[in-house]
Amino acid sequence: MGQLFVALATGLIVTSIWLLVRNARTLTEKIITKLLVVLHPIKDAQNTGIPGPNWKPFDGQTLEKFLDGKARTEEWQRCYGPIYRIWSGTTPEIVITRPEDIRSFHSDSAAHNKARSSNAGWMFHQLLGECMGLINGPRWTALRNEFGPTYAHSAVVEKASILSVEAREYVDHLDPQRRPGFRLRAADAVSRFPFFCTATSIYGPLSSQEKDQLWSVAQQNLAIMGKYVLLGGIYRSGRLSRWLSPASVRELGAFQAAWEEFNVRMFRTRREKRKLVPIVELWRHVEEGLVTKDEALHTLSEILFANLDVATGTLSWLVIFLALDESVQKQLREELGGRPAEESCTKKDDLLAYCFMETLRLRPFTAFSIPESSPNDKILGGFQIPANTSVVVSALHVNYNKGFWGQDSDQFRPGRFSAVKALDLRYNLFSFGFGTRKCLGQRFGEVMLKLFVIHLLGRYDISLTPAARADLDKVGRDNWVPIPEADVFFTERKA
Ligand code: HEM
């Protein structure tokens, strides 16, 4: 009896403490939100404040936005409507969902600024803070001019036949044991292809030793992203990271040293052989002070490492959607059979192009676009948004909007694009971004991924495992981009 009493009393005390802590936490969150709202008032004509979730310690909604993007899109939309505010750290971000607000916000897009380090804190800044996608003004223009010619439409068309050979070789060696049928996780099957194609576009052909070194630096970068940046908290602050997690700062330093060493070596070896590849020109400009070392290294990180996730995610989903639908595979083979791959990969109005667009629509690499601000006051959704306030687009909301895409907006139906005018897509589809800061690698990415599919379907029938069919939306959680977990069966086609 005595023991029972002690157990009950202990249970009661523990529950009370837990409730007290929880309530205190909720109360603290409410008070801090109230203070932040006073500091950043956003109201409509009736003086009603913009709705949105409470601030959460210590990152606000930053991590949920990436790691739980799909669930949060639905929840926030349901609770707060077509325009609302979330917090990135203690910085407000206005989420817009309607095409008219997206158009209005981007009407002065050339003057927009990206938020410093995407409002994501110190550790993130050390990896990407000075990259092209996150800097502004003349520094952005200089960097965009530096890389622009490599990824311009004409340059990509010229590279298409080389990319096609690379795609064919990659697909031919998908299974090192050359079995007639095998099963692989889609992301593992595809990831090295876009990565090394993109690397070759910067460094020229790489030896197998250089490839191994680059892959290993990429893993260092991705580990820091997964282990520290995506945890947020203390890693938002340099001082706290150094004090409470010196190992993370050492790991960061090791990556930074290895990344610089790799690029300097690429520059020297290519320059000695008089190879006209972009790294030679870029590093020369670093030495001449036209571009800073961090701008160059962070942009290379953006193009290679951040994009490893983006391109792997997009290509994996494309392969998975095609594996789901045998009839689309059949139609694609008929379409592709009669013409050279280099021609098919640049077309905009055929089934392959529609499959690519439909994949970007259903699986944008991020549920919420990268924050940016206008230097002008804006009225969005009836609210007065002060100049320089960060605004993000709810990409999933836009891409699944039944009002524009129809009742089956959550289904893979590539043919829907044949009935949509390009102009109407402008603010009804989030694919490569809006306005002036659109993706640098749009054409390159599109051609590269399509060539992969062309050669893949030429060699294999693809289908999904029953487990993958049952849980198609399962994604890894160690990544800021939703990378699918699904396995795909590859069956060699008879010649
Ligand atoms: C299918 C693959 C890809 C997708 C879906 C994609 C998507 C995007 C999107 C949506 C943005 C704009 C983000 C924003 O709102 O700020 C962007 C920017 C960017 N992308 Fe891509 N991208 C892809 C492939 C690539 C490739 C292969 C490269 C390499 C050249 C690349 C380099 C960049 C750069 C440097 C920016 C920043 C541009 C700037 O701010 O001027 N992307 N990408």
Coordinates of C-alpha atoms and ligand atoms in Angstrom, one line a residue:
M1 CA 0.0 0.0 0.0
G2 CA 2.8 2.4 1.0
Q3 CA 4.7 1.6 -2.2
L4 CA 1.6 2.3 -4.3
F5 CA 1.1 5.6 -2.5
V6 CA 4.8 6.6 -3.2
A7 CA 4.4 5.7 -6.9
L8 CA 1.2 7.7 -7.2
A9 CA 2.7 10.7 -5.5
T10 CA 5.8 10.6 -7.6
G11 CA 3.7 10.3 -10.8
L12 CA 1.6 13.3 -9.7
I13 CA 4.7 15.4 -8.9
V14 CA 6.4 14.6 -12.2
T15 CA 3.1 15.3 -14.2
S16 CA 2.7 18.7 -12.4
I17 CA 6.3 19.7 -13.1
W18 CA 5.9 18.7 -16.7
L19 CA 2.6 20.7 -17.0
L20 CA 4.2 23.7 -15.3
V21 CA 7.2 23.6 -17.7
R22 CA 5.0 23.2 -20.7
N23 CA 2.6 26.0 -19.7
A24 CA 5.6 28.2 -18.8
R25 CA 7.0 27.5 -22.3
T26 CA 3.7 28.2 -24.0
L27 CA 3.4 31.4 -22.0
T28 CA 6.9 32.5 -22.8
E29 CA 6.3 31.8 -26.5
K30 CA 3.1 34.0 -26.4
I31 CA 4.8 36.8 -24.6
I32 CA 7.8 36.9 -27.0
T33 CA 5.4 36.7 -30.0
K34 CA 3.5 39.7 -28.6
L35 CA 6.8 41.7 -28.2
L36 CA 7.9 40.7 -31.8
V37 CA 4.5 41.7 -33.2
V38 CA 4.8 45.1 -31.5
L39 CA 8.3 45.5 -33.0
H40 CA 7.1 44.4 -36.5
P41 CA 3.4 45.6 -36.8
I42 CA 1.7 44.5 -40.0
K43 CA -2.0 45.5 -40.3
D44 CA -4.8 45.8 -42.9
A45 CA -7.0 48.8 -43.5
Q46 CA -9.3 47.8 -40.6
N47 CA -6.2 47.8 -38.3
T48 CA -6.3 44.0 -37.9
G49 CA -2.9 42.4 -37.4
I50 CA -1.7 39.8 -39.8
P51 CA -2.3 36.2 -38.5
G52 CA 0.3 33.5 -38.0
P53 CA 1.8 31.0 -35.6
N54 CA 3.5 32.0 -32.4
W55 CA 7.3 32.3 -32.3
K56 CA 9.0 29.1 -31.2
P57 CA 12.3 28.9 -29.4
F58 CA 14.9 29.5 -30.8
D59 CA 14.4 29.3 -34.6
G60 CA 10.8 30.4 -35.0
Q61 CA 9.4 28.3 -37.9
T62 CA 12.7 28.0 -39.9
L63 CA 13.3 24.3 -39.4
E64 CA 9.6 23.2 -39.7
K65 CA 9.5 25.2 -43.0
F66 CA 12.0 22.9 -44.5
L67 CA 11.7 19.6 -42.6
D68 CA 7.9 19.5 -42.4
G69 CA 7.1 21.7 -45.3
K70 CA 4.1 19.7 -46.6
A71 CA 2.3 19.3 -43.3
R72 CA 3.0 23.0 -42.3
T73 CA 1.7 24.3 -45.7
E74 CA -1.6 22.6 -45.1
E75 CA -1.8 23.5 -41.4
W76 CA -0.9 27.2 -41.7
Q77 CA -3.1 27.6 -44.8
R78 CA -6.0 26.1 -42.9
C79 CA -5.4 28.1 -39.7
Y80 CA -4.4 31.5 -41.1
G81 CA -5.7 31.8 -44.7
P82 CA -4.0 33.1 -47.9
I83 CA -1.5 35.4 -46.3
Y84 CA 0.2 35.0 -42.9
R85 CA 3.4 35.6 -40.9
I86 CA 5.9 33.1 -39.7
W87 CA 9.2 33.7 -37.8
S88 CA 12.7 32.9 -38.9
G89 CA 14.6 33.3 -35.7
T90 CA 13.1 36.5 -34.6
T91 CA 12.7 37.9 -38.1
P92 CA 9.2 38.0 -39.6
E93 CA 8.6 36.4 -42.9
I94 CA 5.3 37.0 -44.8
V95 CA 4.0 33.9 -46.6
I96 CA 2.0 34.6 -49.8
T97 CA -0.1 32.0 -51.6
R98 CA -2.2 33.8 -54.3
P99 CA -1.0 34.4 -57.9
E100 CA -2.1 38.1 -57.7
D101 CA 0.0 38.6 -54.6
I102 CA 3.0 36.9 -56.2
R103 CA 2.7 39.1 -59.3
S104 CA 2.3 42.2 -57.2
F105 CA 5.3 41.4 -55.0
H106 CA 7.5 40.6 -58.0
S107 CA 6.5 43.7 -60.0
D108 CA 9.8 45.4 -58.9
S109 CA 11.8 42.1 -58.7
A110 CA 15.0 43.6 -60.2
A111 CA 15.3 45.7 -57.1
H112 CA 14.6 42.9 -54.6
N113 CA 17.1 41.8 -52.0
K114 CA 17.7 38.3 -50.6
A115 CA 17.7 38.1 -46.8
R116 CA 21.2 37.8 -45.3
S117 CA 22.0 34.1 -45.0
S118 CA 18.4 33.4 -45.8
N119 CA 17.6 34.3 -42.1
A120 CA 19.1 30.9 -41.2
G121 CA 21.9 32.0 -38.8
W122 CA 25.7 31.7 -38.3
M123 CA 26.5 28.1 -39.3
F124 CA 24.5 28.4 -42.5
H125 CA 26.3 31.7 -43.2
Q126 CA 29.7 30.0 -43.0
L127 CA 28.6 27.5 -45.7
L128 CA 26.6 29.6 -48.1
G129 CA 26.2 33.2 -46.8
E130 CA 28.2 34.8 -49.6
C131 CA 26.9 32.7 -52.5
M132 CA 25.3 34.1 -55.6
G133 CA 21.8 33.1 -54.5
L134 CA 22.0 35.1 -51.3
I135 CA 23.9 38.3 -52.1
N136 CA 22.6 41.5 -53.6
G137 CA 23.4 44.5 -55.7
P138 CA 26.6 44.9 -57.7
R139 CA 28.2 41.9 -55.9
W140 CA 25.4 39.7 -57.2
T141 CA 25.7 41.2 -60.7
A142 CA 29.4 40.5 -60.8
L143 CA 28.9 36.9 -59.8
R144 CA 26.0 36.3 -62.1
N145 CA 28.1 37.6 -65.0
E146 CA 31.0 35.4 -63.9
F147 CA 29.0 32.2 -64.1
G148 CA 26.2 33.2 -66.6
P149 CA 28.0 32.3 -69.9
T150 CA 28.6 28.7 -68.7
Y151 CA 24.9 28.1 -68.2
A152 CA 23.4 30.3 -70.9
H153 CA 21.0 28.6 -73.3
S154 CA 23.4 28.5 -76.3
A155 CA 26.2 27.1 -74.1
V156 CA 23.9 24.3 -72.8
V157 CA 22.7 23.4 -76.3
E158 CA 26.4 23.1 -77.3
K159 CA 27.1 20.8 -74.4
A160 CA 24.1 18.6 -75.0
S161 CA 25.9 15.9 -77.0
I162 CA 28.6 15.6 -74.4
L163 CA 26.0 15.4 -71.6
S164 CA 24.2 12.8 -73.7
V165 CA 27.3 10.6 -73.8
E166 CA 27.8 11.0 -70.1
A167 CA 24.1 10.1 -69.4
R168 CA 24.4 7.0 -71.6
E169 CA 27.6 5.8 -69.9
Y170 CA 26.1 6.5 -66.4
V171 CA 23.0 4.5 -67.2
D172 CA 25.0 1.7 -68.8
H173 CA 26.9 1.3 -65.5
L174 CA 24.0 1.8 -63.1
D175 CA 24.4 -1.8 -61.9
P176 CA 28.2 -2.5 -61.5
Q177 CA 27.3 -6.3 -61.7
R178 CA 25.5 -5.8 -65.0
R179 CA 22.5 -7.9 -63.9
P180 CA 19.5 -7.9 -66.2
G181 CA 17.3 -6.8 -63.3
F182 CA 18.0 -5.1 -60.0
R183 CA 16.6 -2.9 -57.4
L184 CA 18.0 0.5 -56.1
R185 CA 16.8 3.4 -54.0
A186 CA 16.0 6.0 -56.6
A187 CA 18.1 8.7 -55.0
D188 CA 21.2 6.4 -54.7
A189 CA 20.7 5.4 -58.3
V190 CA 20.7 8.9 -59.7
S191 CA 22.7 11.2 -57.4
R192 CA 26.2 11.0 -58.8
F193 CA 25.0 11.8 -62.3
P194 CA 23.9 15.5 -61.9
F195 CA 26.7 16.0 -59.4
F196 CA 29.5 15.1 -61.7
C197 CA 28.0 16.6 -64.8
T198 CA 27.8 19.9 -63.0
A199 CA 31.3 19.5 -61.6
T200 CA 32.6 18.8 -65.1
S201 CA 30.9 22.0 -66.3
I202 CA 33.2 23.9 -63.9
Y203 CA 36.4 22.0 -63.7
G204 CA 36.4 20.1 -67.1
P205 CA 36.8 16.3 -67.1
L206 CA 37.9 14.9 -63.6
S207 CA 40.1 12.0 -63.0
S208 CA 38.7 9.2 -60.8
Q209 CA 40.9 10.3 -58.0
E210 CA 39.6 13.9 -58.3
K211 CA 36.0 12.6 -58.4
D212 CA 36.6 10.7 -55.2
Q213 CA 38.1 13.7 -53.5
L214 CA 35.2 16.0 -54.6
W215 CA 32.6 13.4 -53.5
S216 CA 34.3 13.2 -50.1
V217 CA 34.3 17.0 -49.6
A218 CA 30.6 17.0 -50.6
Q219 CA 29.9 14.5 -47.9
Q220 CA 31.7 16.8 -45.3
N221 CA 29.5 19.7 -46.5
L222 CA 26.3 17.7 -46.3
A223 CA 27.2 16.3 -42.9
I224 CA 27.5 19.8 -41.5
M225 CA 24.2 20.8 -43.0
G226 CA 22.5 17.7 -41.6
K227 CA 24.1 17.7 -38.2
Y228 CA 24.2 21.3 -37.3
V229 CA 22.4 23.7 -39.6
L230 CA 19.2 21.7 -39.6
L231 CA 19.3 21.5 -35.8
G232 CA 19.2 25.3 -35.5
G233 CA 19.4 26.5 -31.9
I234 CA 22.9 27.3 -30.8
Y235 CA 24.2 26.9 -34.4
R236 CA 22.4 30.2 -35.3
S237 CA 25.1 31.9 -33.2
G238 CA 28.9 31.8 -33.8
R239 CA 29.7 32.6 -30.2
L240 CA 27.4 29.8 -28.8
S241 CA 28.7 27.3 -31.4
R242 CA 32.3 28.0 -30.4
W243 CA 31.5 27.8 -26.7
L244 CA 29.1 24.9 -26.6
S245 CA 30.0 22.8 -29.6
P246 CA 33.7 23.4 -30.5
A247 CA 33.7 20.0 -32.4
S248 CA 31.2 21.4 -34.9
V249 CA 33.4 24.5 -35.4
R250 CA 36.4 22.2 -36.0
E251 CA 34.4 20.2 -38.5
L252 CA 33.4 23.3 -40.3
G253 CA 37.0 24.5 -40.4
A254 CA 38.2 21.1 -41.8
F255 CA 35.5 21.3 -44.5
Q256 CA 36.4 24.9 -45.4
A257 CA 40.1 24.1 -45.7
A258 CA 39.5 21.0 -47.8
W259 CA 37.1 22.9 -50.1
E260 CA 39.6 25.7 -50.7
E261 CA 42.5 23.3 -51.2
F262 CA 40.5 21.3 -53.8
N263 CA 39.6 24.4 -55.8
V264 CA 43.1 25.9 -55.7
R265 CA 44.4 22.5 -57.0
M266 CA 41.8 22.4 -59.7
F267 CA 42.8 25.9 -60.8
R268 CA 46.5 25.2 -60.8
T269 CA 46.3 21.9 -62.7
R270 CA 43.9 23.3 -65.3
R271 CA 45.9 26.5 -65.7
E272 CA 49.1 24.5 -66.2
K273 CA 47.5 22.5 -69.0
R274 CA 46.0 25.7 -70.5
K275 CA 42.5 24.3 -70.2
L276 CA 39.8 26.9 -70.8
V277 CA 37.4 25.9 -68.0
P278 CA 35.4 28.2 -65.7
I279 CA 37.5 27.5 -62.6
V280 CA 40.6 29.0 -64.2
E281 CA 38.9 32.3 -65.0
L282 CA 37.0 32.4 -61.7
W283 CA 40.1 31.9 -59.5
R284 CA 42.1 34.4 -61.5
H285 CA 39.3 36.9 -60.7
V286 CA 39.6 35.9 -57.0
E287 CA 43.4 36.6 -57.2
E288 CA 42.7 39.9 -58.9
G289 CA 40.2 40.9 -56.2
L290 CA 37.2 41.1 -58.6
V291 CA 35.4 38.4 -56.7
T292 CA 36.1 37.6 -53.0
K293 CA 37.3 34.1 -52.0
D294 CA 34.1 33.5 -50.0
E295 CA 31.9 34.5 -52.9
A296 CA 33.6 32.1 -55.2
L297 CA 33.8 29.2 -52.7
H298 CA 30.2 29.7 -51.4
T299 CA 28.8 29.9 -55.0
L300 CA 30.7 26.7 -55.9
S301 CA 29.2 25.1 -52.8
E302 CA 25.8 26.4 -53.9
I303 CA 26.1 25.0 -57.4
L304 CA 27.6 21.7 -56.4
F305 CA 26.6 20.8 -52.9
A306 CA 23.2 22.6 -52.4
N307 CA 22.3 21.5 -55.9
L308 CA 23.3 17.9 -55.3
D309 CA 20.2 17.7 -53.1
V310 CA 18.0 19.8 -55.4
A311 CA 18.9 17.9 -58.6
T312 CA 19.0 14.5 -56.9
G313 CA 15.5 15.2 -55.4
T314 CA 14.0 16.3 -58.7
L315 CA 15.6 13.5 -60.8
S316 CA 14.6 10.9 -58.2
W317 CA 11.0 12.0 -58.2
L318 CA 10.9 12.1 -62.0
V319 CA 12.1 8.5 -62.1
I320 CA 9.6 7.5 -59.5
F321 CA 6.6 9.1 -61.2
L322 CA 7.6 7.4 -64.5
A323 CA 8.1 4.1 -62.6
L324 CA 4.5 4.5 -61.3
D325 CA 3.0 4.8 -64.7
E326 CA 3.8 2.2 -67.4
S327 CA 1.6 3.9 -70.0
V328 CA 3.6 7.2 -69.8
Q329 CA 6.8 5.2 -70.1
K330 CA 5.4 3.6 -73.3
Q331 CA 4.3 6.9 -74.8
L332 CA 7.6 8.4 -74.0
R333 CA 9.5 5.6 -75.7
E334 CA 7.4 6.1 -78.8
E335 CA 8.0 9.9 -78.7
L336 CA 11.7 9.6 -78.2
G337 CA 12.4 6.7 -80.5
G338 CA 12.4 8.7 -83.7
R339 CA 14.8 11.5 -83.0
P340 CA 18.2 12.2 -81.5
A341 CA 18.5 12.7 -77.7
E342 CA 20.1 16.1 -78.2
E343 CA 17.0 17.3 -79.9
S344 CA 14.5 15.8 -77.4
C345 CA 16.2 17.3 -74.4
T346 CA 15.6 20.9 -75.5
K347 CA 12.0 20.6 -76.6
K348 CA 9.4 22.5 -74.5
D349 CA 6.1 21.1 -75.8
D350 CA 6.4 17.3 -75.8
L351 CA 5.6 14.6 -73.3
L352 CA 9.1 14.5 -71.8
A353 CA 9.0 18.3 -71.2
Y354 CA 5.5 17.9 -69.6
C355 CA 6.8 15.0 -67.4
F356 CA 9.7 17.2 -66.2
M357 CA 7.4 20.2 -65.4
E358 CA 4.8 18.0 -63.7
T359 CA 7.6 16.6 -61.4
L360 CA 8.7 20.1 -60.5
R361 CA 5.0 21.0 -59.9
L362 CA 4.3 18.1 -57.6
R363 CA 7.7 18.0 -55.8
P364 CA 9.2 21.5 -55.7
F365 CA 12.6 21.2 -53.9
T366 CA 11.3 23.5 -51.2
A367 CA 7.8 24.0 -49.8
F368 CA 8.6 27.7 -49.2
S369 CA 10.7 29.9 -51.5
I370 CA 13.9 31.5 -50.3
P371 CA 13.0 34.8 -48.5
E372 CA 13.5 38.1 -50.4
S373 CA 12.3 41.6 -49.8
S374 CA 11.3 44.6 -51.9
P375 CA 12.7 48.1 -51.1
N376 CA 9.1 49.4 -51.6
D377 CA 6.1 49.2 -49.3
K378 CA 3.6 46.7 -50.7
I379 CA -0.1 45.9 -50.2
L380 CA -0.4 42.1 -50.3
G381 CA -3.7 40.3 -49.5
G382 CA -5.0 43.6 -48.1
F383 CA -2.1 44.0 -45.6
Q384 CA 0.4 46.8 -45.7
I385 CA 3.8 45.2 -45.9
P386 CA 6.6 47.6 -45.0
A387 CA 9.6 47.9 -47.4
N388 CA 12.4 45.4 -46.7
T389 CA 10.2 42.8 -45.1
S390 CA 11.1 39.2 -46.0
V391 CA 8.4 37.6 -48.2
V392 CA 8.3 33.9 -49.1
V393 CA 6.0 32.1 -51.6
S394 CA 4.2 29.0 -50.4
A395 CA 5.4 26.8 -53.3
L396 CA 3.3 23.8 -52.5
H397 CA 0.1 25.8 -52.2
V398 CA 0.7 27.5 -55.6
N399 CA 1.6 24.2 -57.3
Y400 CA -1.4 22.3 -55.9
N401 CA -3.9 25.1 -56.2
K402 CA -7.1 23.3 -57.4
G403 CA -8.5 26.6 -58.7
F404 CA -5.8 26.6 -61.4
W405 CA -4.7 23.0 -61.7
G406 CA -8.1 21.3 -61.3
Q407 CA -9.5 18.8 -58.8
D408 CA -6.8 16.2 -59.7
S409 CA -4.0 18.7 -58.8
D410 CA -2.3 16.1 -56.5
Q411 CA -2.0 13.5 -59.3
F412 CA 0.8 13.0 -61.8
R413 CA -0.8 13.9 -65.1
P414 CA 1.8 15.4 -67.4
G415 CA -0.6 15.9 -70.2
R416 CA -2.2 18.8 -68.3
F417 CA 0.6 21.1 -69.4
S418 CA -0.5 20.8 -73.1
A419 CA -3.6 22.9 -72.2
V420 CA -1.8 25.6 -70.2
K421 CA -0.4 28.8 -71.8
A422 CA 3.2 29.6 -70.9
L423 CA 2.1 33.1 -69.7
D424 CA -0.4 31.6 -67.3
L425 CA 2.3 29.5 -65.7
R426 CA 4.2 32.6 -64.6
Y427 CA 2.6 33.0 -61.2
N428 CA 0.8 29.6 -61.0
L429 CA 3.9 27.4 -60.9
F430 CA 6.9 27.5 -58.6
S431 CA 9.7 25.7 -60.5
F432 CA 12.9 27.7 -61.0
G433 CA 11.9 30.7 -59.0
F434 CA 10.3 34.1 -59.9
G435 CA 11.6 37.3 -61.3
T436 CA 15.2 38.4 -61.7
R437 CA 16.7 35.8 -59.3
K438 CA 15.6 32.8 -61.3
C439 CA 17.8 29.7 -61.3
L440 CA 21.2 30.1 -62.9
G441 CA 21.2 26.5 -63.9
Q442 CA 17.6 26.2 -65.2
R443 CA 18.6 25.2 -68.8
F444 CA 21.5 23.1 -67.8
G445 CA 19.5 21.2 -65.1
E446 CA 16.6 20.6 -67.5
V447 CA 18.8 19.2 -70.3
M448 CA 20.9 17.1 -68.0
L449 CA 17.9 15.5 -66.2
K450 CA 16.0 14.9 -69.5
L451 CA 19.0 13.2 -71.0
F452 CA 19.2 10.9 -68.1
V453 CA 15.6 9.9 -68.5
I454 CA 16.0 9.4 -72.3
H455 CA 18.9 7.0 -71.8
L456 CA 17.3 5.3 -68.8
L457 CA 14.1 4.5 -70.6
G458 CA 16.0 3.3 -73.7
R459 CA 17.7 0.7 -71.6
Y460 CA 15.3 -0.2 -68.7
D461 CA 11.7 -0.8 -67.9
I462 CA 11.2 0.8 -64.5
S463 CA 8.6 0.0 -61.8
L464 CA 8.1 0.6 -58.1
T465 CA 8.4 -1.9 -55.3
P466 CA 5.0 -2.5 -53.5
A467 CA 6.4 -0.9 -50.4
A468 CA 7.3 2.3 -52.3
R469 CA 3.9 2.4 -54.0
A470 CA 2.2 2.1 -50.5
D471 CA 4.3 4.9 -49.0
L472 CA 5.2 7.2 -51.9
D473 CA 5.6 10.3 -49.8
K474 CA 8.2 8.8 -47.5
V475 CA 11.2 11.2 -47.5
G476 CA 14.5 11.3 -45.6
R477 CA 14.7 13.8 -42.7
D478 CA 18.4 14.5 -42.7
N479 CA 18.1 16.8 -45.6
W480 CA 16.7 20.3 -46.3
V481 CA 15.3 19.0 -49.6
P482 CA 12.6 16.2 -49.5
I483 CA 14.6 13.3 -51.0
P484 CA 12.4 10.2 -51.6
E485 CA 13.1 6.9 -49.9
A486 CA 11.5 4.8 -52.6
D487 CA 13.2 1.8 -54.2
V488 CA 12.8 1.3 -58.0
F489 CA 13.1 -2.0 -60.0
F490 CA 15.2 -1.7 -63.2
T491 CA 14.6 -4.4 -65.8
E492 CA 16.8 -4.4 -68.8
R493 CA 14.8 -4.1 -72.1
K494 CA 15.3 -6.7 -74.8
A495 CA 17.2 -5.1 -77.8
Ligands
HEM1 C1 16.2 20.6 -61.5 C2 17.1 21.2 -60.9 C3 17.1 22.6 -60.3 C4 16.0 23.2 -59.7 C5 14.6 22.7 -59.5 C6 16.5 24.5 -59.3 C7 15.7 25.5 -58.7 C8 16.1 26.8 -58.3 C9 15.3 27.8 -57.8 C10 13.8 27.7 -57.5 C11 16.1 28.9 -57.6 C12 15.6 30.3 -57.1 C13 15.6 30.2 -55.6 C14 15.2 31.5 -55.0 O1 14.0 31.8 -54.9 O2 16.0 32.3 -54.7 C15 17.4 28.6 -58.0 C16 18.5 29.4 -57.9 C17 19.7 29.1 -58.3 N1 20.1 27.9 -58.9 FE1 19.0 26.3 -59.4 N2 17.8 24.7 -59.6 C18 18.2 23.5 -60.3 C19 19.4 23.2 -60.8 C20 20.5 24.1 -60.8 C21 21.8 23.8 -61.3 C22 22.2 22.5 -62.1 C23 22.6 24.8 -61.0 C24 24.0 25.0 -61.4 C25 24.5 25.7 -62.3 C26 21.8 25.8 -60.3 C27 22.3 27.0 -59.7 C28 21.5 28.0 -59.1 C29 22.0 29.2 -58.6 C30 23.5 29.7 -58.7 C31 20.9 30.0 -58.1 C32 20.9 31.4 -57.6 C33 20.6 32.3 -58.7 C34 20.6 33.8 -58.3 O3 20.2 34.2 -57.2 O4 21.0 34.6 -59.2 N3 20.5 25.3 -60.1 N4 17.4 27.3 -58.5

